GROMACS .gro file of N, CA and C in nm:
model
  201
    1MET      N    1   4.850  10.583   7.174
    1MET     CA    2   4.930  10.479   7.139
    1MET      C    3   4.914  10.475   6.996
    2THR      N    4   5.001  10.434   6.918
    2THR     CA    5   4.993  10.380   6.827
    2THR      C    6   4.905  10.286   6.736
    3ASN      N    7   4.914  10.277   6.615
    3ASN     CA    8   4.893  10.158   6.559
    3ASN      C    9   5.010  10.039   6.511
    4PRO      N   10   5.027  10.032   6.543
    4PRO     CA   11   5.110   9.905   6.553
    4PRO      C   12   5.136   9.779   6.401
    5TYR      N   13   5.017   9.877   6.330
    5TYR     CA   14   5.029   9.813   6.199
    5TYR      C   15   5.093   9.931   6.114
    6LEU      N   16   5.107  10.025   6.122
    6LEU     CA   17   5.200  10.126   6.064
    6LEU      C   18   5.331  10.111   6.079
    7LEU      N   19   5.414  10.061   5.980
    7LEU     CA   20   5.473  10.008   5.965
    7LEU      C   21   5.612  10.182   5.919
    8ASP      N   22   5.747  10.125   5.967
    8ASP     CA   23   5.882  10.214   5.920
    8ASP      C   24   5.861  10.196   5.773
    9LEU      N   25   5.846  10.323   5.660
    9LEU     CA   26   5.929  10.248   5.582
    9LEU      C   27   6.067  10.299   5.561
   10PRO      N   28   6.132  10.217   5.451
   10PRO     CA   29   6.065  10.140   5.360
   10PRO      C   30   6.065   9.998   5.467
   11ALA      N   31   5.984   9.860   5.413
   11ALA     CA   32   5.946   9.769   5.547
   11ALA      C   33   5.972   9.654   5.384
   12VAL      N   34   5.987   9.559   5.490
   12VAL     CA   35   5.894   9.414   5.376
   12VAL      C   36   5.828   9.308   5.503
   13VAL      N   37   5.715   9.267   5.411
   13VAL     CA   38   5.655   9.210   5.446
   13VAL      C   39   5.644   9.015   5.445
   14SER      N   40   5.616   8.949   5.565
   14SER     CA   41   5.639   8.831   5.472
   14SER      C   42   5.472   8.733   5.538
   15PHE      N   43   5.459   8.716   5.426
   15PHE     CA   44   5.307   8.667   5.417
   15PHE      C   45   5.314   8.511   5.382
   16SER      N   46   5.206   8.432   5.523
   16SER     CA   47   5.291   8.312   5.474
   16SER      C   48   5.141   8.220   5.410
   17GLY      N   49   5.046   8.238   5.359
   17GLY     CA   50   4.940   8.256   5.295
   17GLY      C   51   4.830   8.167   5.432
   18GLY      N   52   4.919   8.206   5.465
   18GLY     CA   53   4.748   8.145   5.603
   18GLY      C   54   4.668   8.281   5.656
   19ARG      N   55   4.582   8.246   5.747
   19ARG     CA   56   4.491   8.355   5.803
   19ARG      C   57   4.542   8.419   5.867
   20THR      N   58   4.619   8.405   5.962
   20THR     CA   59   4.686   8.516   6.014
   20THR      C   60   4.692   8.592   6.033
   21SER      N   61   4.826   8.495   5.912
   21SER     CA   62   4.916   8.620   5.799
   21SER      C   63   4.864   8.711   5.732
   22GLY      N   64   4.635   8.606   5.707
   22GLY     CA   65   4.626   8.735   5.529
   22GLY      C   66   4.612   8.822   5.657
   23PHE      N   67   4.510   8.812   5.752
   23PHE     CA   68   4.454   8.910   5.866
   23PHE      C   69   4.585   9.077   5.921
   24MET      N   70   4.720   9.055   5.943
   24MET     CA   71   4.835   9.076   6.001
   24MET      C   72   4.815   9.156   5.845
   25LEU      N   73   4.835   9.132   5.754
   25LEU     CA   74   4.844   9.184   5.578
   25LEU      C   75   4.727   9.317   5.594
   26ARG      N   76   4.620   9.263   5.589
   26ARG     CA   77   4.482   9.352   5.616
   26ARG      C   78   4.528   9.394   5.641
   27HIS      N   79   4.497   9.462   5.739
   27HIS     CA   80   4.516   9.572   5.915
   27HIS      C   81   4.673   9.624   5.811
   28ILE      N   82   4.754   9.559   5.776
   28ILE     CA   83   4.928   9.728   5.725
   28ILE      C   84   4.898   9.732   5.651
   29LEU      N   85   4.812   9.683   5.566
   29LEU     CA   86   4.724   9.821   5.438
   29LEU      C   87   4.659   9.881   5.435
   30ASP      N   88   4.604   9.819   5.570
   30ASP     CA   89   4.472   9.948   5.626
   30ASP      C   90   4.523  10.113   5.675
   31ALA      N   91   4.608  10.058   5.791
   31ALA     CA   92   4.695  10.119   5.838
   31ALA      C   93   4.742  10.219   5.760
   32HIS      N   94   4.799  10.138   5.612
   32HIS     CA   95   4.903  10.238   5.557
   32HIS      C   96   4.800  10.336   5.431
   33GLY      N   97   4.675  10.321   5.428
   33GLY     CA   98   4.571  10.362   5.343
   33GLY      C   99   4.621  10.306   5.175
   34GLY      N  100   4.651  10.139   5.203
   34GLY     CA  101   4.662  10.082   5.081
   34GLY      C  102   4.863  10.027   5.092
   35LEU      N  103   4.862   9.992   4.927
   35LEU     CA  104   5.034   9.904   4.971
   35LEU      C  105   5.137  10.021   4.891
   36PRO      N  106   5.169  10.085   5.078
   36PRO     CA  107   5.287  10.244   4.966
   36PRO      C  108   5.386  10.174   4.934
   37ASP      N  109   5.444  10.266   4.861
   37ASP     CA  110   5.558  10.208   4.680
   37ASP      C  111   5.670  10.157   4.832
   38GLU      N  112   5.715  10.181   4.893
   38GLU     CA  113   5.804  10.102   4.987
   38GLU      C  114   5.846  10.019   5.084
   39MET      N  115   5.713   9.935   5.061
   39MET     CA  116   5.630   9.835   5.107
   39MET      C  117   5.675   9.743   4.986
   40GLU      N  118   5.685   9.574   5.029
   40GLU     CA  119   5.719   9.460   4.969
   40GLU      C  120   5.672   9.366   5.085
   41VAL      N  121   5.556   9.258   4.960
   41VAL     CA  122   5.483   9.186   5.021
   41VAL      C  123   5.565   9.058   5.003
   42CYS      N  124   5.597   8.995   5.032
   42CYS     CA  125   5.740   8.838   5.008
   42CYS      C  126   5.592   8.745   5.095
   43PHE      N  127   5.564   8.608   4.984
   43PHE     CA  128   5.554   8.522   4.971
   43PHE      C  129   5.656   8.395   4.917
   44GLU      N  130   5.690   8.285   5.088
   44GLU     CA  131   5.838   8.202   5.041
   44GLU      C  132   5.776   8.090   5.009
   45ASN      N  133   5.788   8.020   4.859
   45ASN     CA  134   5.774   7.913   4.815
   45ASN      C  135   5.828   7.828   4.867
   46THR      N  136   5.772   7.707   4.942
   46THR     CA  137   5.843   7.606   5.039
   46THR      C  138   5.826   7.459   4.918
   47GLY      N  139   5.724   7.473   4.905
   47GLY     CA  140   5.661   7.350   4.754
   47GLY      C  141   5.617   7.235   4.814
   48LEU      N  142   5.585   7.289   4.966
   48LEU     CA  143   5.536   7.181   5.070
   48LEU      C  144   5.335   7.243   5.050
   49GLU      N  145   5.322   7.341   5.020
   49GLU     CA  146   5.223   7.410   5.087
   49GLU      C  147   5.081   7.305   4.978
   50HIS      N  148   4.956   7.351   5.110
   50HIS     CA  149   4.907   7.257   5.002
   50HIS      C  150   4.811   7.390   4.912
   51GLN      N  151   4.748   7.298   4.797
   51GLN     CA  152   4.658   7.393   4.687
   51GLN      C  153   4.569   7.474   4.780
   52ALA      N  154   4.517   7.480   4.875
   52ALA     CA  155   4.458   7.588   4.899
   52ALA      C  156   4.468   7.691   4.961
   53THR      N  157   4.658   7.695   4.962
   53THR     CA  158   4.688   7.762   5.055
   53THR      C  159   4.737   7.890   4.981
   54TYR      N  160   4.853   7.831   4.770
   54TYR     CA  161   4.841   7.869   4.693
   54TYR      C  162   4.711   7.966   4.616
   55ASP      N  163   4.590   7.885   4.641
   55ASP     CA  164   4.491   7.979   4.576
   55ASP      C  165   4.443   8.088   4.691
   56PHE      N  166   4.501   8.053   4.849
   56PHE     CA  167   4.433   8.179   4.891
   56PHE      C  168   4.522   8.329   4.873
   57VAL      N  169   4.646   8.228   4.824
   57VAL     CA  170   4.755   8.339   4.823
   57VAL      C  171   4.678   8.383   4.665
   58GLU      N  172   4.701   8.368   4.595
   58GLU     CA  173   4.692   8.416   4.436
   58GLU      C  174   4.537   8.517   4.495
   59GLU      N  175   4.461   8.503   4.572
   59GLU     CA  176   4.327   8.577   4.522
   59GLU      C  177   4.350   8.680   4.643
   60VAL      N  178   4.392   8.691   4.717
   60VAL     CA  179   4.455   8.805   4.825
   60VAL      C  180   4.580   8.887   4.746
   61SER      N  181   4.643   8.813   4.655
   61SER     CA  182   4.773   8.970   4.568
   61SER      C  183   4.606   8.988   4.448
   62ARG      N  184   4.514   8.977   4.395
   62ARG     CA  185   4.411   8.960   4.291
   62ARG      C  186   4.312   9.073   4.366
   63ARG      N  187   4.272   9.044   4.523
   63ARG     CA  188   4.223   9.084   4.563
   63ARG      C  189   4.216   9.246   4.599
   64TRP      N  190   4.325   9.257   4.664
   64TRP     CA  191   4.351   9.314   4.708
   64TRP      C  192   4.524   9.455   4.618
   65ALA      N  193   4.556   9.386   4.555
   65ALA     CA  194   4.615   9.500   4.355
   65ALA      C  195   4.780   9.454   4.533
   66ILE      N  196   4.820   9.328   4.531
   66ILE     CA  197   4.963   9.277   4.550
   66ILE      C  198   5.028   9.265   4.447
   67PRO      N  199   5.128   9.272   4.387
   67PRO     CA  200   5.193   9.178   4.335
   67PRO      C  201   5.340   9.144   4.381
   0.00000   0.00000   0.00000
């Protein structure tokens, strides 16, 4: 069985800023041994997110070294 978090590259991962999206992103990073050069992680800011969402996105970026 193949790892569903091991993506074909190049790839774009959409990160919503929620807990389950963070869970998915962490598993993708673990499957790849970090953020590959051929992968972009995107957060789409609608301007309607709760402040806690922005705080979580910033913390994920800092802790997991995601630009």
